C-alpha cells in the first residue's frame, strides 16, 4: 500500500519476529510449562503485541480476579485484537468460530492458547462446546465470549446470541460485561482497528500500522449474577450495559 512507509514496515518486521518467537516458544516450551507459566507467557506476549502495533491500552473498572465462583467475560466484538487486549489485562480462554483456526499463524497460536473453536454449521456443536466450557469454568478457567457472533465497526452493539451463555447459568458464574472501543488520538472511532466488512488479516495489519497510535479502551463493568435467570435475559442485560458504556 502507498500509505505504508518505512517505519510502518519496520513495525511489520518486528511483528513477524514476535510471532516467530511465539511459535518457537509454544512448540518447544509450552509442553513443559505449568498453567501459571502459560498464563504469564500469554499475558506478556499480548502486552508486547500491543506495544509493537502502537496500541495504547486503558482498562477502566475492575477486571475479574480469582473468585470462589466461576467467572465468564462477555464483550462486544470489534477486532481480532480484542482477545489480545483482554489477555494483556487478564489471561483468559475464549470461544471462536472455527474459521479462525484456519488463519495463517494466528489460528495456530489461538489453538495453542487453549481456544475452543465452534462450528456453527454443525448441529449440536454449540452444546458440545458448552459442556467443555462448563467443565473448564468449574475448574477455575475464565472464558471470554463474543455473543454478537460478528465483528462490528465499534459504533453499535449487535444483538447478542444467548446460547454461549448457557455454561454461565449451569454453574452460577459471575458474568463480567466488557465494553471494547478503539479510537484515534482525537477520540474518534478508529476504523483501521476494526475487523468488519471484507478485510483480510493482511489488510487489517497494514491499516493498523499506518496509524501513529491507536487507543484501545476496555471498560470492565460490574458483574452480573446468573443464578435464577434465563440465558436470553442475561444476554439482553449484558448487551444493554455494554451499549450504555459505549
PDB file of N, CA and C in Angstrom, residues 44-132:
ATOM      1  N   UNK A  44       2.226 -11.621  28.797  1.00  0.00           N
ATOM      2  CA  UNK A  44       3.375 -10.812  28.383  1.00  0.00           C
ATOM      3  C   UNK A  44       3.450 -10.697  26.865  1.00  0.00           C
ATOM      4  N   UNK A  45       3.132 -11.801  26.157  1.00  0.00           N
ATOM      5  CA  UNK A  45       3.171 -11.768  24.697  1.00  0.00           C
ATOM      6  C   UNK A  45       2.112 -10.806  24.157  1.00  0.00           C
ATOM      7  N   UNK A  46       0.935 -10.823  24.747  1.00  0.00           N
ATOM      8  CA  UNK A  46      -0.149  -9.934  24.317  1.00  0.00           C
ATOM      9  C   UNK A  46       0.213  -8.475  24.565  1.00  0.00           C
ATOM     10  N   UNK A  47       0.809  -8.194  25.708  1.00  0.00           N
ATOM     11  CA  UNK A  47       1.222  -6.827  26.015  1.00  0.00           C
ATOM     12  C   UNK A  47       2.250  -6.323  25.007  1.00  0.00           C
ATOM     13  N   UNK A  48       3.201  -7.186  24.650  1.00  0.00           N
ATOM     14  CA  UNK A  48       4.213  -6.782  23.683  1.00  0.00           C
ATOM     15  C   UNK A  48       3.625  -6.604  22.295  1.00  0.00           C
ATOM     16  N   UNK A  49       2.667  -7.447  21.925  1.00  0.00           N
ATOM     17  CA  UNK A  49       1.996  -7.294  20.633  1.00  0.00           C
ATOM     18  C   UNK A  49       1.362  -5.914  20.518  1.00  0.00           C
ATOM     19  N   UNK A  50       0.674  -5.486  21.568  1.00  0.00           N
ATOM     20  CA  UNK A  50       0.045  -4.167  21.545  1.00  0.00           C
ATOM     21  C   UNK A  50       1.084  -3.067  21.421  1.00  0.00           C
ATOM     22  N   UNK A  51       2.218  -3.213  22.115  1.00  0.00           N
ATOM     23  CA  UNK A  51       3.268  -2.192  22.017  1.00  0.00           C
ATOM     24  C   UNK A  51       3.825  -2.116  20.596  1.00  0.00           C
ATOM     25  N   UNK A  52       4.047  -3.252  19.968  1.00  0.00           N
ATOM     26  CA  UNK A  52       4.581  -3.269  18.601  1.00  0.00           C
ATOM     27  C   UNK A  52       3.632  -2.552  17.644  1.00  0.00           C
ATOM     28  N   UNK A  53       2.330  -2.749  17.842  1.00  0.00           N
ATOM     29  CA  UNK A  53       1.337  -2.126  16.964  1.00  0.00           C
ATOM     30  C   UNK A  53       0.960  -0.716  17.399  1.00  0.00           C
ATOM     31  N   UNK A  54       1.706  -0.169  18.375  1.00  0.00           N
ATOM     32  CA  UNK A  54       1.467   1.197  18.880  1.00  0.00           C
ATOM     33  C   UNK A  54       0.041   1.361  19.381  1.00  0.00           C
ATOM     34  N   UNK A  55      -0.428   0.359  20.108  1.00  0.00           N
ATOM     35  CA  UNK A  55      -1.771   0.399  20.689  1.00  0.00           C
ATOM     36  C   UNK A  55      -1.646   0.696  22.172  1.00  0.00           C
ATOM     37  N   UNK A  56      -2.210   1.799  22.597  1.00  0.00           N
ATOM     38  CA  UNK A  56      -2.168   2.200  24.000  1.00  0.00           C
ATOM     39  C   UNK A  56      -3.444   1.716  24.682  1.00  0.00           C
ATOM     40  N   UNK A  57      -3.254   0.836  25.633  1.00  0.00           N
ATOM     41  CA  UNK A  57      -4.378   0.170  26.280  1.00  0.00           C
ATOM     42  C   UNK A  57      -4.734   0.848  27.593  1.00  0.00           C
ATOM     43  N   UNK A  58      -6.020   1.112  27.755  1.00  0.00           N
ATOM     44  CA  UNK A  58      -6.557   1.617  29.016  1.00  0.00           C
ATOM     45  C   UNK A  58      -7.634   0.657  29.488  1.00  0.00           C
ATOM     46  N   UNK A  59      -7.533   0.239  30.737  1.00  0.00           N
ATOM     47  CA  UNK A  59      -8.540  -0.651  31.315  1.00  0.00           C
ATOM     48  C   UNK A  59      -9.215   0.074  32.470  1.00  0.00           C
ATOM     49  N   UNK A  60     -10.492   0.368  32.318  1.00  0.00           N
ATOM     50  CA  UNK A  60     -11.279   1.021  33.356  1.00  0.00           C
ATOM     51  C   UNK A  60     -12.110  -0.021  34.094  1.00  0.00           C
ATOM     52  N   UNK A  61     -12.431   0.298  35.333  1.00  0.00           N
ATOM     53  CA  UNK A  61     -13.220  -0.638  36.115  1.00  0.00           C
ATOM     54  C   UNK A  61     -12.335  -1.702  36.743  1.00  0.00           C
ATOM     55  N   UNK A  62     -12.946  -2.733  37.272  1.00  0.00           N
ATOM     56  CA  UNK A  62     -12.222  -3.784  37.998  1.00  0.00           C
ATOM     57  C   UNK A  62     -12.262  -5.090  37.215  1.00  0.00           C
ATOM     58  N   UNK A  63     -11.127  -5.480  36.594  1.00  0.00           N
ATOM     59  CA  UNK A  63     -11.090  -6.771  35.908  1.00  0.00           C
ATOM     60  C   UNK A  63     -11.354  -7.916  36.890  1.00  0.00           C
ATOM     61  N   UNK A  64     -11.911  -9.018  36.412  1.00  0.00           N
ATOM     62  CA  UNK A  64     -12.207 -10.133  37.320  1.00  0.00           C
ATOM     63  C   UNK A  64     -10.942 -10.744  37.895  1.00  0.00           C
ATOM     64  N   UNK A  65     -11.011 -11.071  39.167  1.00  0.00           N
ATOM     65  CA  UNK A  65      -9.928 -11.780  39.834  1.00  0.00           C
ATOM     66  C   UNK A  65     -10.404 -13.190  40.139  1.00  0.00           C
ATOM     67  N   UNK A  66      -9.556 -13.958  40.789  1.00  0.00           N
ATOM     68  CA  UNK A  66      -9.961 -15.301  41.174  1.00  0.00           C
ATOM     69  C   UNK A  66     -11.096 -15.225  42.182  1.00  0.00           C
ATOM     70  N   UNK A  67     -12.169 -15.922  41.906  1.00  0.00           N
ATOM     71  CA  UNK A  67     -13.342 -15.929  42.780  1.00  0.00           C
ATOM     72  C   UNK A  67     -13.590 -17.341  43.293  1.00  0.00           C
ATOM     73  N   UNK A  68     -14.405 -17.402  44.325  1.00  0.00           N
ATOM     74  CA  UNK A  68     -14.835 -18.714  44.813  1.00  0.00           C
ATOM     75  C   UNK A  68     -15.852 -19.330  43.867  1.00  0.00           C
ATOM     76  N   UNK A  69     -16.410 -18.507  42.959  1.00  0.00           N
ATOM     77  CA  UNK A  69     -17.379 -18.985  41.972  1.00  0.00           C
ATOM     78  C   UNK A  69     -16.786 -18.823  40.577  1.00  0.00           C
ATOM     79  N   UNK A  70     -17.283 -19.569  39.587  1.00  0.00           N
ATOM     80  CA  UNK A  70     -16.773 -19.432  38.218  1.00  0.00           C
ATOM     81  C   UNK A  70     -17.019 -18.026  37.659  1.00  0.00           C
ATOM     82  N   UNK A  71     -16.184 -17.644  36.679  1.00  0.00           N
ATOM     83  CA  UNK A  71     -16.243 -16.304  36.078  1.00  0.00           C
ATOM     84  C   UNK A  71     -16.227 -16.421  34.559  1.00  0.00           C
ATOM     85  N   UNK A  72     -17.119 -15.671  33.904  1.00  0.00           N
ATOM     86  CA  UNK A  72     -17.126 -15.564  32.452  1.00  0.00           C
ATOM     87  C   UNK A  72     -17.156 -14.087  32.073  1.00  0.00           C
ATOM     88  N   UNK A  73     -16.450 -13.746  31.002  1.00  0.00           N
ATOM     89  CA  UNK A  73     -16.446 -12.383  30.465  1.00  0.00           C
ATOM     90  C   UNK A  73     -17.242 -12.379  29.170  1.00  0.00           C
ATOM     91  N   UNK A  74     -18.069 -11.358  28.982  1.00  0.00           N
ATOM     92  CA  UNK A  74     -18.826 -11.207  27.741  1.00  0.00           C
ATOM     93  C   UNK A  74     -18.547  -9.805  27.202  1.00  0.00           C
ATOM     94  N   UNK A  75     -18.241  -9.687  25.907  1.00  0.00           N
ATOM     95  CA  UNK A  75     -17.813  -8.406  25.347  1.00  0.00           C
ATOM     96  C   UNK A  75     -18.385  -8.194  23.960  1.00  0.00           C
ATOM     97  N   UNK A  76     -18.479  -6.925  23.564  1.00  0.00           N
ATOM     98  CA  UNK A  76     -18.761  -6.620  22.156  1.00  0.00           C
ATOM     99  C   UNK A  76     -17.519  -6.960  21.345  1.00  0.00           C
ATOM    100  N   UNK A  77     -17.706  -7.187  20.053  1.00  0.00           N
ATOM    101  CA  UNK A  77     -16.622  -7.710  19.213  1.00  0.00           C
ATOM    102  C   UNK A  77     -16.319  -6.738  18.086  1.00  0.00           C
ATOM    103  N   UNK A  78     -15.114  -6.179  18.101  1.00  0.00           N
ATOM    104  CA  UNK A  78     -14.723  -5.186  17.104  1.00  0.00           C
ATOM    105  C   UNK A  78     -13.604  -5.697  16.205  1.00  0.00           C
ATOM    106  N   UNK A  79     -12.645  -6.421  16.787  1.00  0.00           N
ATOM    107  CA  UNK A  79     -11.427  -6.763  16.064  1.00  0.00           C
ATOM    108  C   UNK A  79     -10.845  -8.084  16.559  1.00  0.00           C
ATOM    109  N   UNK A  80      -9.964  -8.677  15.747  1.00  0.00           N
ATOM    110  CA  UNK A  80      -9.201  -9.829  16.223  1.00  0.00           C
ATOM    111  C   UNK A  80      -8.275  -9.424  17.363  1.00  0.00           C
ATOM    112  N   UNK A  81      -8.052  -8.122  17.513  1.00  0.00           N
ATOM    113  CA  UNK A  81      -7.230  -7.626  18.622  1.00  0.00           C
ATOM    114  C   UNK A  81      -7.908  -7.764  19.977  1.00  0.00           C
ATOM    115  N   UNK A  82      -9.245  -7.910  19.980  1.00  0.00           N
ATOM    116  CA  UNK A  82      -9.994  -7.905  21.245  1.00  0.00           C
ATOM    117  C   UNK A  82      -9.426  -8.892  22.257  1.00  0.00           C
ATOM    118  N   UNK A  83      -9.162 -10.116  21.797  1.00  0.00           N
ATOM    119  CA  UNK A  83      -8.718 -11.154  22.719  1.00  0.00           C
ATOM    120  C   UNK A  83      -7.342 -10.832  23.285  1.00  0.00           C
ATOM    121  N   UNK A  84      -6.478 -10.225  22.468  1.00  0.00           N
ATOM    122  CA  UNK A  84      -5.142  -9.895  22.952  1.00  0.00           C
ATOM    123  C   UNK A  84      -5.183  -8.705  23.909  1.00  0.00           C
ATOM    124  N   UNK A  85      -6.093  -7.773  23.658  1.00  0.00           N
ATOM    125  CA  UNK A  85      -6.261  -6.651  24.588  1.00  0.00           C
ATOM    126  C   UNK A  85      -6.738  -7.153  25.948  1.00  0.00           C
ATOM    127  N   UNK A  86      -7.694  -8.087  25.945  1.00  0.00           N
ATOM    128  CA  UNK A  86      -8.186  -8.639  27.210  1.00  0.00           C
ATOM    129  C   UNK A  86      -7.097  -9.466  27.888  1.00  0.00           C
ATOM    130  N   UNK A  87      -6.381 -10.279  27.102  1.00  0.00           N
ATOM    131  CA  UNK A  87      -5.310 -11.086  27.674  1.00  0.00           C
ATOM    132  C   UNK A  87      -4.185 -10.238  28.260  1.00  0.00           C
ATOM    133  N   UNK A  88      -3.996  -9.038  27.735  1.00  0.00           N
ATOM    134  CA  UNK A  88      -2.968  -8.156  28.280  1.00  0.00           C
ATOM    135  C   UNK A  88      -3.310  -7.698  29.695  1.00  0.00           C
ATOM    136  N   UNK A  89      -4.600  -7.765  30.035  1.00  0.00           N
ATOM    137  CA  UNK A  89      -5.061  -7.359  31.374  1.00  0.00           C
ATOM    138  C   UNK A  89      -5.300  -8.579  32.256  1.00  0.00           C
ATOM    139  N   UNK A  90      -5.968  -9.574  31.700  1.00  0.00           N
ATOM    140  CA  UNK A  90      -6.342 -10.770  32.470  1.00  0.00           C
ATOM    141  C   UNK A  90      -6.360 -11.963  31.522  1.00  0.00           C
ATOM    142  N   UNK A  91      -5.476 -12.917  31.748  1.00  0.00           N
ATOM    143  CA  UNK A  91      -5.364 -14.056  30.836  1.00  0.00           C
ATOM    144  C   UNK A  91      -6.635 -14.905  30.881  1.00  0.00           C
ATOM    145  N   UNK A  92      -7.180 -15.188  29.704  1.00  0.00           N
ATOM    146  CA  UNK A  92      -8.450 -15.900  29.596  1.00  0.00           C
ATOM    147  C   UNK A  92      -8.365 -16.945  28.493  1.00  0.00           C
ATOM    148  N   UNK A  93      -9.361 -17.812  28.456  1.00  0.00           N
ATOM    149  CA  UNK A  93      -9.604 -18.660  27.304  1.00  0.00           C
ATOM    150  C   UNK A  93     -10.777 -18.050  26.538  1.00  0.00           C
ATOM    151  N   UNK A  94     -10.947 -18.424  25.282  1.00  0.00           N
ATOM    152  CA  UNK A  94     -12.059 -17.844  24.533  1.00  0.00           C
ATOM    153  C   UNK A  94     -12.619 -18.833  23.534  1.00  0.00           C
ATOM    154  N   UNK A  95     -13.814 -18.504  23.092  1.00  0.00           N
ATOM    155  CA  UNK A  95     -14.512 -19.310  22.086  1.00  0.00           C
ATOM    156  C   UNK A  95     -14.505 -18.523  20.786  1.00  0.00           C
ATOM    157  N   UNK A  96     -14.098 -19.171  19.700  1.00  0.00           N
ATOM    158  CA  UNK A  96     -14.029 -18.505  18.397  1.00  0.00           C
ATOM    159  C   UNK A  96     -14.665 -19.386  17.338  1.00  0.00           C
ATOM    160  N   UNK A  97     -15.091 -18.768  16.250  1.00  0.00           N
ATOM    161  CA  UNK A  97     -15.622 -19.545  15.132  1.00  0.00           C
ATOM    162  C   UNK A  97     -14.490 -20.367  14.523  1.00  0.00           C
ATOM    163  N   UNK A  98     -14.826 -21.513  13.989  1.00  0.00           N
ATOM    164  CA  UNK A  98     -13.829 -22.468  13.533  1.00  0.00           C
ATOM    165  C   UNK A  98     -12.985 -21.911  12.388  1.00  0.00           C
ATOM    166  N   UNK A  99     -13.512 -20.913  11.662  1.00  0.00           N
ATOM    167  CA  UNK A  99     -12.746 -20.331  10.554  1.00  0.00           C
ATOM    168  C   UNK A  99     -11.429 -19.718  11.032  1.00  0.00           C
ATOM    169  N   UNK A 100     -11.406 -19.241  12.273  1.00  0.00           N
ATOM    170  CA  UNK A 100     -10.193 -18.611  12.798  1.00  0.00           C
ATOM    171  C   UNK A 100      -9.060 -19.622  12.894  1.00  0.00           C
ATOM    172  N   UNK A 101      -9.406 -20.879  13.150  1.00  0.00           N
ATOM    173  CA  UNK A 101      -8.367 -21.911  13.240  1.00  0.00           C
ATOM    174  C   UNK A 101      -7.587 -22.015  11.940  1.00  0.00           C
ATOM    175  N   UNK A 102      -8.210 -21.648  10.813  1.00  0.00           N
ATOM    176  CA  UNK A 102      -7.555 -21.766   9.505  1.00  0.00           C
ATOM    177  C   UNK A 102      -6.770 -20.510   9.138  1.00  0.00           C
ATOM    178  N   UNK A 103      -6.787 -19.480   9.988  1.00  0.00           N
ATOM    179  CA  UNK A 103      -5.985 -18.291   9.716  1.00  0.00           C
ATOM    180  C   UNK A 103      -4.503 -18.657   9.746  1.00  0.00           C
ATOM    181  N   UNK A 104      -3.708 -18.117   8.815  1.00  0.00           N
ATOM    182  CA  UNK A 104      -2.261 -18.371   8.858  1.00  0.00           C
ATOM    183  C   UNK A 104      -1.672 -17.881  10.189  1.00  0.00           C
ATOM    184  N   UNK A 105      -0.939 -18.712  10.838  1.00  0.00           N
ATOM    185  CA  UNK A 105      -0.180 -18.423  12.063  1.00  0.00           C
ATOM    186  C   UNK A 105      -1.087 -18.117  13.247  1.00  0.00           C
ATOM    187  N   UNK A 106      -1.922 -17.066  13.145  1.00  0.00           N
ATOM    188  CA  UNK A 106      -2.744 -16.652  14.277  1.00  0.00           C
ATOM    189  C   UNK A 106      -3.723 -17.757  14.691  1.00  0.00           C
ATOM    190  N   UNK A 107      -4.243 -18.487  13.727  1.00  0.00           N
ATOM    191  CA  UNK A 107      -5.144 -19.585  14.062  1.00  0.00           C
ATOM    192  C   UNK A 107      -4.452 -20.651  14.885  1.00  0.00           C
ATOM    193  N   UNK A 108      -3.215 -20.976  14.490  1.00  0.00           N
ATOM    194  CA  UNK A 108      -2.447 -21.972  15.246  1.00  0.00           C
ATOM    195  C   UNK A 108      -2.130 -21.451  16.642  1.00  0.00           C
ATOM    196  N   UNK A 109      -1.731 -20.172  16.740  1.00  0.00           N
ATOM    197  CA  UNK A 109      -1.424 -19.584  18.041  1.00  0.00           C
ATOM    198  C   UNK A 109      -2.646 -19.612  18.953  1.00  0.00           C
ATOM    199  N   UNK A 110      -3.818 -19.298  18.402  1.00  0.00           N
ATOM    200  CA  UNK A 110      -5.038 -19.317  19.213  1.00  0.00           C
ATOM    201  C   UNK A 110      -5.335 -20.721  19.724  1.00  0.00           C
ATOM    202  N   UNK A 111      -5.123 -21.702  18.860  1.00  0.00           N
ATOM    203  CA  UNK A 111      -5.345 -23.079  19.282  1.00  0.00           C
ATOM    204  C   UNK A 111      -4.389 -23.496  20.384  1.00  0.00           C
ATOM    205  N   UNK A 112      -3.128 -23.100  20.268  1.00  0.00           N
ATOM    206  CA  UNK A 112      -2.150 -23.416  21.310  1.00  0.00           C
ATOM    207  C   UNK A 112      -2.465 -22.683  22.604  1.00  0.00           C
ATOM    208  N   UNK A 113      -3.166 -21.546  22.484  1.00  0.00           N
ATOM    209  CA  UNK A 113      -3.551 -20.782  23.666  1.00  0.00           C
ATOM    210  C   UNK A 113      -4.850 -21.256  24.289  1.00  0.00           C
ATOM    211  N   UNK A 114      -5.281 -22.460  23.960  1.00  0.00           N
ATOM    212  CA  UNK A 114      -6.437 -23.119  24.597  1.00  0.00           C
ATOM    213  C   UNK A 114      -7.789 -22.549  24.181  1.00  0.00           C
ATOM    214  N   UNK A 115      -7.863 -21.962  22.984  1.00  0.00           N
ATOM    215  CA  UNK A 115      -9.163 -21.526  22.482  1.00  0.00           C
ATOM    216  C   UNK A 115     -10.030 -22.741  22.158  1.00  0.00           C
ATOM    217  N   UNK A 116     -11.338 -22.542  22.229  1.00  0.00           N
ATOM    218  CA  UNK A 116     -12.288 -23.547  21.764  1.00  0.00           C
ATOM    219  C   UNK A 116     -12.908 -23.024  20.467  1.00  0.00           C
ATOM    220  N   UNK A 117     -12.981 -23.872  19.461  1.00  0.00           N
ATOM    221  CA  UNK A 117     -13.486 -23.443  18.157  1.00  0.00           C
ATOM    222  C   UNK A 117     -14.854 -24.062  17.910  1.00  0.00           C
ATOM    223  N   UNK A 118     -15.807 -23.192  17.608  1.00  0.00           N
ATOM    224  CA  UNK A 118     -17.184 -23.643  17.413  1.00  0.00           C
ATOM    225  C   UNK A 118     -17.532 -23.665  15.926  1.00  0.00           C
ATOM    226  N   UNK A 119     -18.147 -24.759  15.490  1.00  0.00           N
ATOM    227  CA  UNK A 119     -18.619 -24.904  14.115  1.00  0.00           C
ATOM    228  C   UNK A 119     -20.123 -24.647  14.111  1.00  0.00           C
ATOM    229  N   UNK A 120     -20.511 -23.442  13.746  1.00  0.00           N
ATOM    230  CA  UNK A 120     -21.923 -23.069  13.809  1.00  0.00           C
ATOM    231  C   UNK A 120     -22.772 -23.866  12.826  1.00  0.00           C
ATOM    232  N   UNK A 121     -22.135 -24.344  11.756  1.00  0.00           N
ATOM    233  CA  UNK A 121     -22.891 -25.099  10.757  1.00  0.00           C
ATOM    234  C   UNK A 121     -23.182 -26.523  11.223  1.00  0.00           C
ATOM    235  N   UNK A 122     -22.450 -26.990  12.225  1.00  0.00           N
ATOM    236  CA  UNK A 122     -22.662 -28.353  12.726  1.00  0.00           C
ATOM    237  C   UNK A 122     -23.737 -28.356  13.796  1.00  0.00           C
ATOM    238  N   UNK A 123     -24.755 -29.119  13.561  1.00  0.00           N
ATOM    239  CA  UNK A 123     -25.861 -29.195  14.508  1.00  0.00           C
ATOM    240  C   UNK A 123     -25.372 -29.750  15.846  1.00  0.00           C
ATOM    241  N   UNK A 124     -25.779 -29.096  16.916  1.00  0.00           N
ATOM    242  CA  UNK A 124     -25.457 -29.509  18.284  1.00  0.00           C
ATOM    243  C   UNK A 124     -24.000 -29.292  18.673  1.00  0.00           C
ATOM    244  N   UNK A 125     -23.197 -28.663  17.795  1.00  0.00           N
ATOM    245  CA  UNK A 125     -21.798 -28.433  18.182  1.00  0.00           C
ATOM    246  C   UNK A 125     -21.692 -27.413  19.307  1.00  0.00           C
ATOM    247  N   UNK A 126     -22.614 -26.457  19.311  1.00  0.00           N
ATOM    248  CA  UNK A 126     -22.620 -25.470  20.398  1.00  0.00           C
ATOM    249  C   UNK A 126     -22.823 -26.153  21.751  1.00  0.00           C
ATOM    250  N   UNK A 127     -23.672 -27.177  21.781  1.00  0.00           N
ATOM    251  CA  UNK A 127     -23.899 -27.920  23.027  1.00  0.00           C
ATOM    252  C   UNK A 127     -22.631 -28.625  23.474  1.00  0.00           C
ATOM    253  N   UNK A 128     -21.877 -29.157  22.524  1.00  0.00           N
ATOM    254  CA  UNK A 128     -20.607 -29.822  22.835  1.00  0.00           C
ATOM    255  C   UNK A 128     -19.614 -28.816  23.419  1.00  0.00           C
ATOM    256  N   UNK A 129     -19.516 -27.635  22.800  1.00  0.00           N
ATOM    257  CA  UNK A 129     -18.614 -26.594  23.297  1.00  0.00           C
ATOM    258  C   UNK A 129     -19.061 -26.127  24.676  1.00  0.00           C
ATOM    259  N   UNK A 130     -20.362 -25.986  24.865  1.00  0.00           N
ATOM    260  CA  UNK A 130     -20.877 -25.539  26.170  1.00  0.00           C
ATOM    261  C   UNK A 130     -20.506 -26.506  27.286  1.00  0.00           C
ATOM    262  N   UNK A 131     -20.537 -27.799  27.004  1.00  0.00           N
ATOM    263  CA  UNK A 131     -20.158 -28.776  28.028  1.00  0.00           C
ATOM    264  C   UNK A 131     -18.682 -28.647  28.393  1.00  0.00           C
ATOM    265  N   UNK A 132     -17.844 -28.398  27.379  1.00  0.00           N
ATOM    266  CA  UNK A 132     -16.419 -28.193  27.652  1.00  0.00           C
ATOM    267  C   UNK A 132     -16.194 -26.913  28.459  1.00  0.00           C
TER     268      UNK A 132
END
